[in-house]
Amino acid sequence: MAASVLCRRVPRLRCLPGLRKDFTKAQHVPVKQEDETDDHEGKKGILQHQEASPQGDYRLYYNPSSYHHSVRNSATSWSQTDNDEDDQCLPTLAPSFWQQSNRYSVSCSRQLSSSKNTLLDLAFNKDPEPEMPSVSPYHREPTQPDVKVDSRAFMKCRPEYASMTLDFTQRPHPIEWKEALRLLQKVAVLRGSMKPSDVSQFFVELSHLHRDKMSLVRSDQRFVILLRYSVEHLRLLTEPQLLEVLQSFVWLKMPSDHTVLSLYEAELSRRADQMSLHQLLFAADLWRCIGRQVPQFLQHLFDSVRLHVGQMGVPELVQLLYIMGEARQCPKDLIHPVEQLLMRHLQQLHPEEVGTVCLGIFKTQTSLSESAVTHIFDKAHSFVEEMSDFAIVNVQKLLRFSYLLHKAWLRAMAREVPQRAHRMGVKGLMHVALTCSALHYHNDNILLAIAERVPSLVPHCRSKDSCKLLWAFGTLGFLPDQNPSFYPSLTEALRIRKAEFQRYPEHLLTGLLGLAFVSKFPQDLITLALSPEFVNLALKSAQLELKKDLFSLDETVALELPLWSGPRLSSELREEVAEMLWKFAQSDVCQKAEVLEAESVLQDLLGGEKFVCKRMILPHTRSIDLEVHLNSSGQPVPVNPASHTVTLTPENTSSTFPSYQGWGRMNVGVTITEDLLAQIINAKNTTEPLTPSPTAEPASLHRVEPDEGGRLFDTGLDLTSDIIKTLAKPSSRGSAPQDTNGTVKLAIQVSSRNHYCYHSQQLLGLHAMKRRHLKLAGYTVVELSYREWAPMLRKSRAEKLAHLRCKIYNGLQ
């Protein structure tokens, strides 16, 4: 019977001593480091924001390229640092004794049998393998944790967790090394007469050894013999004995990719139908503690959950979500039952359990209904002051994933974060800032508290932390003078951790673009990012978005650093990305109703299609404009369709232009004044006569209801064809930059909510940078704000003409 179990091709065993220390060390301490693993957020570019229709919902897309999921290295490990939200942030350099080739290669086709001559003999008794070369010539010093958090604190909330989880605080009382040697000698003596109960008992007793001596035990040949006999007796072990051995493997710090573990997983999977739900959850937790991914076993666990979901209580539910989150998987058919179960038990959850639930949903990328997510945030808000910093950060992560603006929770964060920031770690602070950035939520209390704390944590910053903080703060328009040390300290952190960018190039681009949003340009890092070697590295990462990020950085440098003599992208790559962006824009934002209507009305206003060009004036800013040209007398001139791309060179990036001389010499038509417009819209507080006023200020249109019955308004002035014709005539005033031909170039932008911080007039970093770049490129920006233009879409054609005429000629001031 044993032979039938063991007759299989198995992964080749590696040298045991010290294997995967970086993972196992973090897994077997009572207080865990914060698990900062996140979702694979975003499949869009670093600067791509989906526009919201005027009547539509407020949809948020914030994802920089470094949030794009990429598969780095296939591994069986299920560790606290695997599968990070954007890059699966494994250590930059694997230890030299890691097997860098296929971890599952089989070195021998010999079959296992019940005899002593087994593959285990070959695997355990061979000489250690030679060290493998490093995956990169760049070395990354590991960052020390700044603040330790207990990611398993929820297990202390109820005694019921004891039967489903391993309590790291209940480590067995240590035995002396002499006692361990006695046990190992006993193993050697028993050998062939060893019984299944002896196997489990030996493992249990050896696991009591002090943790500092575990590597000595694992490298002892008598321990190898014990492992071999455990495999041969595998099917004879009872379920409790199997779990005892697996728990012993946790204390013994067994390497997560050890071949023996694959055999134990197969045996537990075979017996899953005979095990209770609590036993399955306990086994899943033990695999988590070992740090091994066990997809086959988890499928059996999920099958059991389907059968017993109606009997599951709070502890079973929370532990299940914890296991799902650590495994990054939740079967689609379980989403609805789990949501129903969660809603049933939500009010019974403790603060730390809510944090664990949020983290599990976040890591599995499970989309619950908006109502369910709102109830979870309501519950979290009800006891936010009792929640740990770790739990609060987990709620923030789910908030970011769900793109839900929960106002009460955000207001609570404006109170809580300033009180907690001084004791929080850089990872938690990064996630708080990233959530604010994702939701476009600018709150000075939160940002200032984080900015005050971060400089002291620079030694603990991974490159990812620094770059995402720069991105988040740059997106929210946090100005350098608000905290003079914030941006310089993080920029210096990028220099310190520069070697990491050879493995994660997306992080450097994310950080540099965040700095560019606030006009910060560290030239040494930009030189690195645009160097041919780094560009090739970024393009080989198989992330299409990195092309866009490189393009955005390159064109930004051309505009903002006119004396730049460093590397640039090739013209072929720039043209390729610009064409790709334009094709996307044509199928997306160019087709939005508010843009099409603005284009149509402008064509009527100016005299035809040739006077309005819808295009991406600056493709690197990822959005379109309606371009209009006016001559020195204010008359529209055709827009040259051949000049649909701005070539950014030092010659055309100067912000100094000749002053406009011609606007004062003309006075054609009627100027739209407040008085005139008030009479047109029947404002009751207006008593002035209907006369043109060449010195009055341009009008601002007030909101009115749609007309009925053939007249624009029930009372007041009719908008006749003559008045409309007059409204379409150019104004007499203005002062705007001209090009060398005396032409004023207008960039008319149809903005949306997603261009601004939430409930604010402050532009997001990308769009503030675009305004800056348009001016540097010689354009005058005219904005059709969504606050003004969205209501206008319901108005008459005449009102739209009047509104656009006011916006254009007012923009020439």
PDB file of C-alpha atoms in Angstrom, residues 135-383:
ATOM      1  CA  VAL A 135      19.598  36.783 -10.742  1.00  0.00           C
ATOM      2  CA  SER A 136      20.948  40.309 -10.929  1.00  0.00           C
ATOM      3  CA  PRO A 137      24.301  42.005 -10.452  1.00  0.00           C
ATOM      4  CA  TYR A 138      22.544  44.506  -8.224  1.00  0.00           C
ATOM      5  CA  HIS A 139      22.310  43.748  -4.548  1.00  0.00           C
ATOM      6  CA  ARG A 140      19.473  44.882  -2.351  1.00  0.00           C
ATOM      7  CA  GLU A 141      20.010  45.168   1.348  1.00  0.00           C
ATOM      8  CA  PRO A 142      16.907  43.917   3.154  1.00  0.00           C
ATOM      9  CA  THR A 143      14.851  46.549   4.894  1.00  0.00           C
ATOM     10  CA  GLN A 144      14.302  46.121   8.595  1.00  0.00           C
ATOM     11  CA  PRO A 145      10.687  46.406   9.744  1.00  0.00           C
ATOM     12  CA  ASP A 146       9.996  49.775  11.299  1.00  0.00           C
ATOM     13  CA  VAL A 147       6.886  48.664  13.196  1.00  0.00           C
ATOM     14  CA  LYS A 148       5.874  45.082  13.928  1.00  0.00           C
ATOM     15  CA  VAL A 149       2.204  44.253  13.731  1.00  0.00           C
ATOM     16  CA  ASP A 150       0.288  41.104  14.522  1.00  0.00           C
ATOM     17  CA  SER A 151      -1.572  40.086  11.392  1.00  0.00           C
ATOM     18  CA  ARG A 152      -3.145  37.169  13.300  1.00  0.00           C
ATOM     19  CA  ALA A 153      -4.473  39.243  16.191  1.00  0.00           C
ATOM     20  CA  PHE A 154      -8.063  38.408  15.237  1.00  0.00           C
ATOM     21  CA  MET A 155      -7.475  34.841  16.440  1.00  0.00           C
ATOM     22  CA  LYS A 156      -7.387  36.112  20.015  1.00  0.00           C
ATOM     23  CA  CYS A 157     -10.933  37.464  19.770  1.00  0.00           C
ATOM     24  CA  ARG A 158     -12.691  34.140  20.409  1.00  0.00           C
ATOM     25  CA  PRO A 159     -11.703  30.814  22.003  1.00  0.00           C
ATOM     26  CA  GLU A 160     -13.232  28.964  19.039  1.00  0.00           C
ATOM     27  CA  TYR A 161     -10.227  29.892  16.884  1.00  0.00           C
ATOM     28  CA  ALA A 162      -8.052  27.518  18.933  1.00  0.00           C
ATOM     29  CA  SER A 163      -9.358  24.474  17.046  1.00  0.00           C
ATOM     30  CA  MET A 164      -8.764  26.055  13.613  1.00  0.00           C
ATOM     31  CA  THR A 165      -5.512  27.990  13.984  1.00  0.00           C
ATOM     32  CA  LEU A 166      -2.007  27.689  15.327  1.00  0.00           C
ATOM     33  CA  ASP A 167      -1.272  29.984  18.245  1.00  0.00           C
ATOM     34  CA  PHE A 168       2.317  31.196  17.983  1.00  0.00           C
ATOM     35  CA  THR A 169       2.259  32.311  21.600  1.00  0.00           C
ATOM     36  CA  GLN A 170       1.741  28.698  22.707  1.00  0.00           C
ATOM     37  CA  ARG A 171       5.066  27.387  21.481  1.00  0.00           C
ATOM     38  CA  PRO A 172       6.019  24.100  23.229  1.00  0.00           C
ATOM     39  CA  HIS A 173       8.349  24.303  26.189  1.00  0.00           C
ATOM     40  CA  PRO A 174      11.875  23.903  24.758  1.00  0.00           C
ATOM     41  CA  ILE A 175      13.939  20.796  25.352  1.00  0.00           C
ATOM     42  CA  GLU A 176      17.711  20.651  25.657  1.00  0.00           C
ATOM     43  CA  TRP A 177      19.952  19.758  22.737  1.00  0.00           C
ATOM     44  CA  LYS A 178      21.043  16.621  24.565  1.00  0.00           C
ATOM     45  CA  GLU A 179      17.439  15.448  24.616  1.00  0.00           C
ATOM     46  CA  ALA A 180      17.157  16.056  20.873  1.00  0.00           C
ATOM     47  CA  LEU A 181      20.301  13.976  20.277  1.00  0.00           C
ATOM     48  CA  ARG A 182      18.804  11.185  22.365  1.00  0.00           C
ATOM     49  CA  LEU A 183      15.652  11.251  20.214  1.00  0.00           C
ATOM     50  CA  LEU A 184      17.638  11.216  16.996  1.00  0.00           C
ATOM     51  CA  GLN A 185      19.681   8.267  18.249  1.00  0.00           C
ATOM     52  CA  LYS A 186      16.465   6.451  19.039  1.00  0.00           C
ATOM     53  CA  VAL A 187      15.309   7.065  15.463  1.00  0.00           C
ATOM     54  CA  ALA A 188      18.498   5.450  14.179  1.00  0.00           C
ATOM     55  CA  VAL A 189      18.020   2.447  16.438  1.00  0.00           C
ATOM     56  CA  LEU A 190      14.366   1.800  15.616  1.00  0.00           C
ATOM     57  CA  ARG A 191      14.653   2.267  11.836  1.00  0.00           C
ATOM     58  CA  GLY A 192      12.703  -0.627  10.294  1.00  0.00           C
ATOM     59  CA  SER A 193      10.618  -1.320  13.403  1.00  0.00           C
ATOM     60  CA  MET A 194       9.269   2.208  13.583  1.00  0.00           C
ATOM     61  CA  LYS A 195       5.459   2.465  13.834  1.00  0.00           C
ATOM     62  CA  PRO A 196       3.246   5.306  12.528  1.00  0.00           C
ATOM     63  CA  SER A 197       2.614   6.489  16.081  1.00  0.00           C
ATOM     64  CA  ASP A 198       6.375   6.554  16.683  1.00  0.00           C
ATOM     65  CA  VAL A 199       6.856   8.760  13.614  1.00  0.00           C
ATOM     66  CA  SER A 200       4.381  11.387  14.745  1.00  0.00           C
ATOM     67  CA  GLN A 201       5.666  11.300  18.325  1.00  0.00           C
ATOM     68  CA  PHE A 202       9.286  11.823  17.235  1.00  0.00           C
ATOM     69  CA  PHE A 203       8.322  14.857  15.173  1.00  0.00           C
ATOM     70  CA  VAL A 204       6.288  16.323  18.018  1.00  0.00           C
ATOM     71  CA  GLU A 205       9.117  15.906  20.533  1.00  0.00           C
ATOM     72  CA  LEU A 206      11.814  17.227  18.195  1.00  0.00           C
ATOM     73  CA  SER A 207       9.685  20.302  17.473  1.00  0.00           C
ATOM     74  CA  HIS A 208      10.121  21.261  21.145  1.00  0.00           C
ATOM     75  CA  LEU A 209      13.763  22.054  20.542  1.00  0.00           C
ATOM     76  CA  HIS A 210      14.841  25.674  20.824  1.00  0.00           C
ATOM     77  CA  ARG A 211      14.340  27.516  17.550  1.00  0.00           C
ATOM     78  CA  ASP A 212      18.050  28.351  17.289  1.00  0.00           C
ATOM     79  CA  LYS A 213      18.875  24.639  17.044  1.00  0.00           C
ATOM     80  CA  MET A 214      16.301  23.726  14.391  1.00  0.00           C
ATOM     81  CA  SER A 215      18.740  23.967  11.500  1.00  0.00           C
ATOM     82  CA  LEU A 216      21.017  21.455  13.242  1.00  0.00           C
ATOM     83  CA  VAL A 217      18.187  18.968  13.536  1.00  0.00           C
ATOM     84  CA  ARG A 218      17.092  19.365   9.914  1.00  0.00           C
ATOM     85  CA  SER A 219      20.625  18.740   8.655  1.00  0.00           C
ATOM     86  CA  ASP A 220      21.112  15.601  10.749  1.00  0.00           C
ATOM     87  CA  GLN A 221      20.986  12.399   8.692  1.00  0.00           C
ATOM     88  CA  ARG A 222      18.878  10.732  11.367  1.00  0.00           C
ATOM     89  CA  PHE A 223      16.221  13.378  10.818  1.00  0.00           C
ATOM     90  CA  VAL A 224      16.398  12.535   7.119  1.00  0.00           C
ATOM     91  CA  ILE A 225      15.710   8.927   8.035  1.00  0.00           C
ATOM     92  CA  LEU A 226      12.713  10.030  10.088  1.00  0.00           C
ATOM     93  CA  LEU A 227      11.341  11.966   7.121  1.00  0.00           C
ATOM     94  CA  ARG A 228      11.782   8.928   4.923  1.00  0.00           C
ATOM     95  CA  TYR A 229       9.873   6.666   7.264  1.00  0.00           C
ATOM     96  CA  SER A 230       7.147   9.255   7.700  1.00  0.00           C
ATOM     97  CA  VAL A 231       6.600   9.076   3.952  1.00  0.00           C
ATOM     98  CA  GLU A 232       6.520   5.298   3.960  1.00  0.00           C
ATOM     99  CA  HIS A 233       3.958   5.299   6.786  1.00  0.00           C
ATOM    100  CA  LEU A 234       1.992   8.229   5.380  1.00  0.00           C
ATOM    101  CA  ARG A 235      -1.228   6.348   4.661  1.00  0.00           C
ATOM    102  CA  LEU A 236      -1.115   4.652   8.054  1.00  0.00           C
ATOM    103  CA  LEU A 237      -1.166   7.908   9.998  1.00  0.00           C
ATOM    104  CA  THR A 238      -4.514   8.986  11.390  1.00  0.00           C
ATOM    105  CA  GLU A 239      -5.903  12.433  10.561  1.00  0.00           C
ATOM    106  CA  PRO A 240      -4.956  13.846  14.005  1.00  0.00           C
ATOM    107  CA  GLN A 241      -1.451  12.381  13.595  1.00  0.00           C
ATOM    108  CA  LEU A 242      -1.125  13.980  10.149  1.00  0.00           C
ATOM    109  CA  LEU A 243      -2.045  17.338  11.627  1.00  0.00           C
ATOM    110  CA  GLU A 244       0.402  16.785  14.513  1.00  0.00           C
ATOM    111  CA  VAL A 245       3.223  16.132  12.063  1.00  0.00           C
ATOM    112  CA  LEU A 246       2.257  19.139   9.959  1.00  0.00           C
ATOM    113  CA  GLN A 247       2.205  21.334  13.074  1.00  0.00           C
ATOM    114  CA  SER A 248       5.640  19.983  13.996  1.00  0.00           C
ATOM    115  CA  PHE A 249       6.890  21.001  10.559  1.00  0.00           C
ATOM    116  CA  VAL A 250       5.890  24.579  11.419  1.00  0.00           C
ATOM    117  CA  TRP A 251       7.941  24.611  14.617  1.00  0.00           C
ATOM    118  CA  LEU A 252      10.804  22.820  12.860  1.00  0.00           C
ATOM    119  CA  LYS A 253      10.848  25.535  10.177  1.00  0.00           C
ATOM    120  CA  MET A 254      10.644  23.100   7.308  1.00  0.00           C
ATOM    121  CA  PRO A 255      11.463  24.804   3.965  1.00  0.00           C
ATOM    122  CA  SER A 256       8.254  25.523   2.115  1.00  0.00           C
ATOM    123  CA  ASP A 257       9.467  23.871  -1.091  1.00  0.00           C
ATOM    124  CA  HIS A 258      10.566  20.603   0.551  1.00  0.00           C
ATOM    125  CA  THR A 259       9.508  17.592  -1.516  1.00  0.00           C
ATOM    126  CA  VAL A 260       8.089  15.775   1.505  1.00  0.00           C
ATOM    127  CA  LEU A 261       5.502  18.510   1.889  1.00  0.00           C
ATOM    128  CA  SER A 262       4.060  17.844  -1.558  1.00  0.00           C
ATOM    129  CA  LEU A 263       3.421  14.263  -0.477  1.00  0.00           C
ATOM    130  CA  TYR A 264       1.696  15.420   2.711  1.00  0.00           C
ATOM    131  CA  GLU A 265      -0.471  17.800   0.691  1.00  0.00           C
ATOM    132  CA  ALA A 266      -1.505  14.956  -1.607  1.00  0.00           C
ATOM    133  CA  GLU A 267      -2.374  12.735   1.341  1.00  0.00           C
ATOM    134  CA  LEU A 268      -4.396  15.434   3.104  1.00  0.00           C
ATOM    135  CA  SER A 269      -6.217  16.155  -0.157  1.00  0.00           C
ATOM    136  CA  ARG A 270      -7.020  12.431  -0.535  1.00  0.00           C
ATOM    137  CA  ARG A 271      -8.502  12.338   2.961  1.00  0.00           C
ATOM    138  CA  ALA A 272     -10.339  15.667   2.797  1.00  0.00           C
ATOM    139  CA  ASP A 273     -13.742  13.970   2.580  1.00  0.00           C
ATOM    140  CA  GLN A 274     -13.047  12.228   5.901  1.00  0.00           C
ATOM    141  CA  MET A 275     -12.023  15.416   7.729  1.00  0.00           C
ATOM    142  CA  SER A 276     -14.228  17.947   9.489  1.00  0.00           C
ATOM    143  CA  LEU A 277     -14.402  21.578   8.400  1.00  0.00           C
ATOM    144  CA  HIS A 278     -12.426  22.592  11.492  1.00  0.00           C
ATOM    145  CA  GLN A 279      -9.691  20.086  10.664  1.00  0.00           C
ATOM    146  CA  LEU A 280      -9.508  21.369   7.084  1.00  0.00           C
ATOM    147  CA  LEU A 281      -9.313  24.974   8.250  1.00  0.00           C
ATOM    148  CA  PHE A 282      -6.618  24.022  10.748  1.00  0.00           C
ATOM    149  CA  ALA A 283      -4.606  22.217   8.059  1.00  0.00           C
ATOM    150  CA  ALA A 284      -4.957  25.248   5.765  1.00  0.00           C
ATOM    151  CA  ASP A 285      -3.664  27.480   8.541  1.00  0.00           C
ATOM    152  CA  LEU A 286      -0.684  25.185   9.087  1.00  0.00           C
ATOM    153  CA  TRP A 287       0.151  25.320   5.384  1.00  0.00           C
ATOM    154  CA  ARG A 288      -0.056  29.087   5.661  1.00  0.00           C
ATOM    155  CA  CYS A 289       2.346  29.049   8.608  1.00  0.00           C
ATOM    156  CA  ILE A 290       4.761  26.827   6.697  1.00  0.00           C
ATOM    157  CA  GLY A 291       4.501  29.262   3.807  1.00  0.00           C
ATOM    158  CA  ARG A 292       3.494  26.802   1.110  1.00  0.00           C
ATOM    159  CA  GLN A 293       0.872  27.279  -1.568  1.00  0.00           C
ATOM    160  CA  VAL A 294      -1.468  24.299  -1.642  1.00  0.00           C
ATOM    161  CA  PRO A 295      -4.055  24.910  -4.372  1.00  0.00           C
ATOM    162  CA  GLN A 296      -5.039  21.246  -4.617  1.00  0.00           C
ATOM    163  CA  PHE A 297      -5.810  21.015  -0.911  1.00  0.00           C
ATOM    164  CA  LEU A 298      -7.676  24.340  -0.890  1.00  0.00           C
ATOM    165  CA  GLN A 299     -10.048  23.098  -3.561  1.00  0.00           C
ATOM    166  CA  HIS A 300     -11.052  20.321  -1.180  1.00  0.00           C
ATOM    167  CA  LEU A 301     -11.478  22.878   1.605  1.00  0.00           C
ATOM    168  CA  PHE A 302     -13.764  24.957  -0.609  1.00  0.00           C
ATOM    169  CA  ASP A 303     -15.781  21.844  -1.484  1.00  0.00           C
ATOM    170  CA  SER A 304     -16.325  21.275   2.230  1.00  0.00           C
ATOM    171  CA  VAL A 305     -17.337  24.913   2.710  1.00  0.00           C
ATOM    172  CA  ARG A 306     -19.984  24.519   0.006  1.00  0.00           C
ATOM    173  CA  LEU A 307     -21.474  21.619   1.943  1.00  0.00           C
ATOM    174  CA  HIS A 308     -21.371  23.281   5.369  1.00  0.00           C
ATOM    175  CA  VAL A 309     -21.824  26.973   4.608  1.00  0.00           C
ATOM    176  CA  GLY A 310     -25.172  27.013   6.390  1.00  0.00           C
ATOM    177  CA  GLN A 311     -23.579  25.813   9.649  1.00  0.00           C
ATOM    178  CA  MET A 312     -20.628  28.199   9.635  1.00  0.00           C
ATOM    179  CA  GLY A 313     -20.384  30.746  12.423  1.00  0.00           C
ATOM    180  CA  VAL A 314     -18.283  33.869  12.831  1.00  0.00           C
ATOM    181  CA  PRO A 315     -14.943  32.126  13.598  1.00  0.00           C
ATOM    182  CA  GLU A 316     -15.262  29.755  10.642  1.00  0.00           C
ATOM    183  CA  LEU A 317     -16.204  32.624   8.311  1.00  0.00           C
ATOM    184  CA  VAL A 318     -13.373  34.922   9.385  1.00  0.00           C
ATOM    185  CA  GLN A 319     -10.787  32.131   9.263  1.00  0.00           C
ATOM    186  CA  LEU A 320     -12.017  31.130   5.801  1.00  0.00           C
ATOM    187  CA  LEU A 321     -11.647  34.683   4.520  1.00  0.00           C
ATOM    188  CA  TYR A 322      -8.192  34.860   6.074  1.00  0.00           C
ATOM    189  CA  ILE A 323      -7.139  31.654   4.305  1.00  0.00           C
ATOM    190  CA  MET A 324      -8.692  32.813   1.026  1.00  0.00           C
ATOM    191  CA  GLY A 325      -6.876  36.113   1.274  1.00  0.00           C
ATOM    192  CA  GLU A 326      -3.495  34.543   1.938  1.00  0.00           C
ATOM    193  CA  ALA A 327      -4.056  32.156  -0.980  1.00  0.00           C
ATOM    194  CA  ARG A 328      -5.342  34.944  -3.251  1.00  0.00           C
ATOM    195  CA  GLN A 329      -8.292  32.909  -4.410  1.00  0.00           C
ATOM    196  CA  CYS A 330     -12.010  32.809  -3.848  1.00  0.00           C
ATOM    197  CA  PRO A 331     -14.060  30.566  -6.159  1.00  0.00           C
ATOM    198  CA  LYS A 332     -16.703  32.570  -7.973  1.00  0.00           C
ATOM    199  CA  ASP A 333     -19.489  30.262  -6.862  1.00  0.00           C
ATOM    200  CA  LEU A 334     -18.613  30.954  -3.208  1.00  0.00           C
ATOM    201  CA  ILE A 335     -18.765  34.742  -3.458  1.00  0.00           C
ATOM    202  CA  HIS A 336     -22.537  35.004  -3.037  1.00  0.00           C
ATOM    203  CA  PRO A 337     -22.815  32.470  -0.162  1.00  0.00           C
ATOM    204  CA  VAL A 338     -19.888  34.102   1.640  1.00  0.00           C
ATOM    205  CA  GLU A 339     -21.443  37.546   1.188  1.00  0.00           C
ATOM    206  CA  GLN A 340     -24.758  36.347   2.595  1.00  0.00           C
ATOM    207  CA  LEU A 341     -23.002  34.710   5.534  1.00  0.00           C
ATOM    208  CA  LEU A 342     -21.004  37.855   6.165  1.00  0.00           C
ATOM    209  CA  MET A 343     -24.094  40.049   6.170  1.00  0.00           C
ATOM    210  CA  ARG A 344     -25.789  37.631   8.575  1.00  0.00           C
ATOM    211  CA  HIS A 345     -22.934  37.773  11.091  1.00  0.00           C
ATOM    212  CA  LEU A 346     -21.604  41.286  10.460  1.00  0.00           C
ATOM    213  CA  GLN A 347     -22.916  42.862  13.648  1.00  0.00           C
ATOM    214  CA  GLN A 348     -21.202  40.181  15.750  1.00  0.00           C
ATOM    215  CA  LEU A 349     -17.720  40.907  14.411  1.00  0.00           C
ATOM    216  CA  HIS A 350     -15.029  42.381  16.630  1.00  0.00           C
ATOM    217  CA  PRO A 351     -12.811  45.237  15.357  1.00  0.00           C
ATOM    218  CA  GLU A 352      -9.865  43.001  14.441  1.00  0.00           C
ATOM    219  CA  GLU A 353     -12.167  40.547  12.709  1.00  0.00           C
ATOM    220  CA  VAL A 354     -13.520  43.339  10.510  1.00  0.00           C
ATOM    221  CA  GLY A 355      -9.950  44.214   9.562  1.00  0.00           C
ATOM    222  CA  THR A 356      -9.253  40.585   8.638  1.00  0.00           C
ATOM    223  CA  VAL A 357     -12.443  40.371   6.590  1.00  0.00           C
ATOM    224  CA  CYS A 358     -11.494  43.518   4.666  1.00  0.00           C
ATOM    225  CA  LEU A 359      -8.003  42.208   4.000  1.00  0.00           C
ATOM    226  CA  GLY A 360      -9.304  38.854   2.797  1.00  0.00           C
ATOM    227  CA  ILE A 361     -11.784  40.426   0.395  1.00  0.00           C
ATOM    228  CA  PHE A 362      -9.105  42.811  -0.812  1.00  0.00           C
ATOM    229  CA  LYS A 363      -6.464  40.161  -1.453  1.00  0.00           C
ATOM    230  CA  THR A 364      -8.836  37.850  -3.294  1.00  0.00           C
ATOM    231  CA  GLN A 365     -10.089  40.750  -5.429  1.00  0.00           C
ATOM    232  CA  THR A 366     -13.618  39.675  -4.594  1.00  0.00           C
ATOM    233  CA  SER A 367     -16.269  42.125  -5.741  1.00  0.00           C
ATOM    234  CA  LEU A 368     -19.128  42.141  -3.283  1.00  0.00           C
ATOM    235  CA  SER A 369     -22.276  44.147  -3.848  1.00  0.00           C
ATOM    236  CA  GLU A 370     -22.093  47.860  -3.105  1.00  0.00           C
ATOM    237  CA  SER A 371     -24.634  47.411  -0.332  1.00  0.00           C
ATOM    238  CA  ALA A 372     -22.552  44.723   1.368  1.00  0.00           C
ATOM    239  CA  VAL A 373     -19.335  46.739   1.141  1.00  0.00           C
ATOM    240  CA  THR A 374     -21.116  49.803   2.497  1.00  0.00           C
ATOM    241  CA  HIS A 375     -22.373  47.799   5.486  1.00  0.00           C
ATOM    242  CA  ILE A 376     -18.821  46.591   6.169  1.00  0.00           C
ATOM    243  CA  PHE A 377     -17.527  50.162   6.188  1.00  0.00           C
ATOM    244  CA  ASP A 378     -20.431  51.229   8.383  1.00  0.00           C
ATOM    245  CA  LYS A 379     -19.499  48.516  10.864  1.00  0.00           C
ATOM    246  CA  ALA A 380     -15.829  49.490  10.785  1.00  0.00           C
ATOM    247  CA  HIS A 381     -16.748  53.125  11.338  1.00  0.00           C
ATOM    248  CA  SER A 382     -18.882  52.237  14.348  1.00  0.00           C
ATOM    249  CA  PHE A 383     -15.800  51.207  16.369  1.00  0.00           C
TER     250      PHE A 383
END
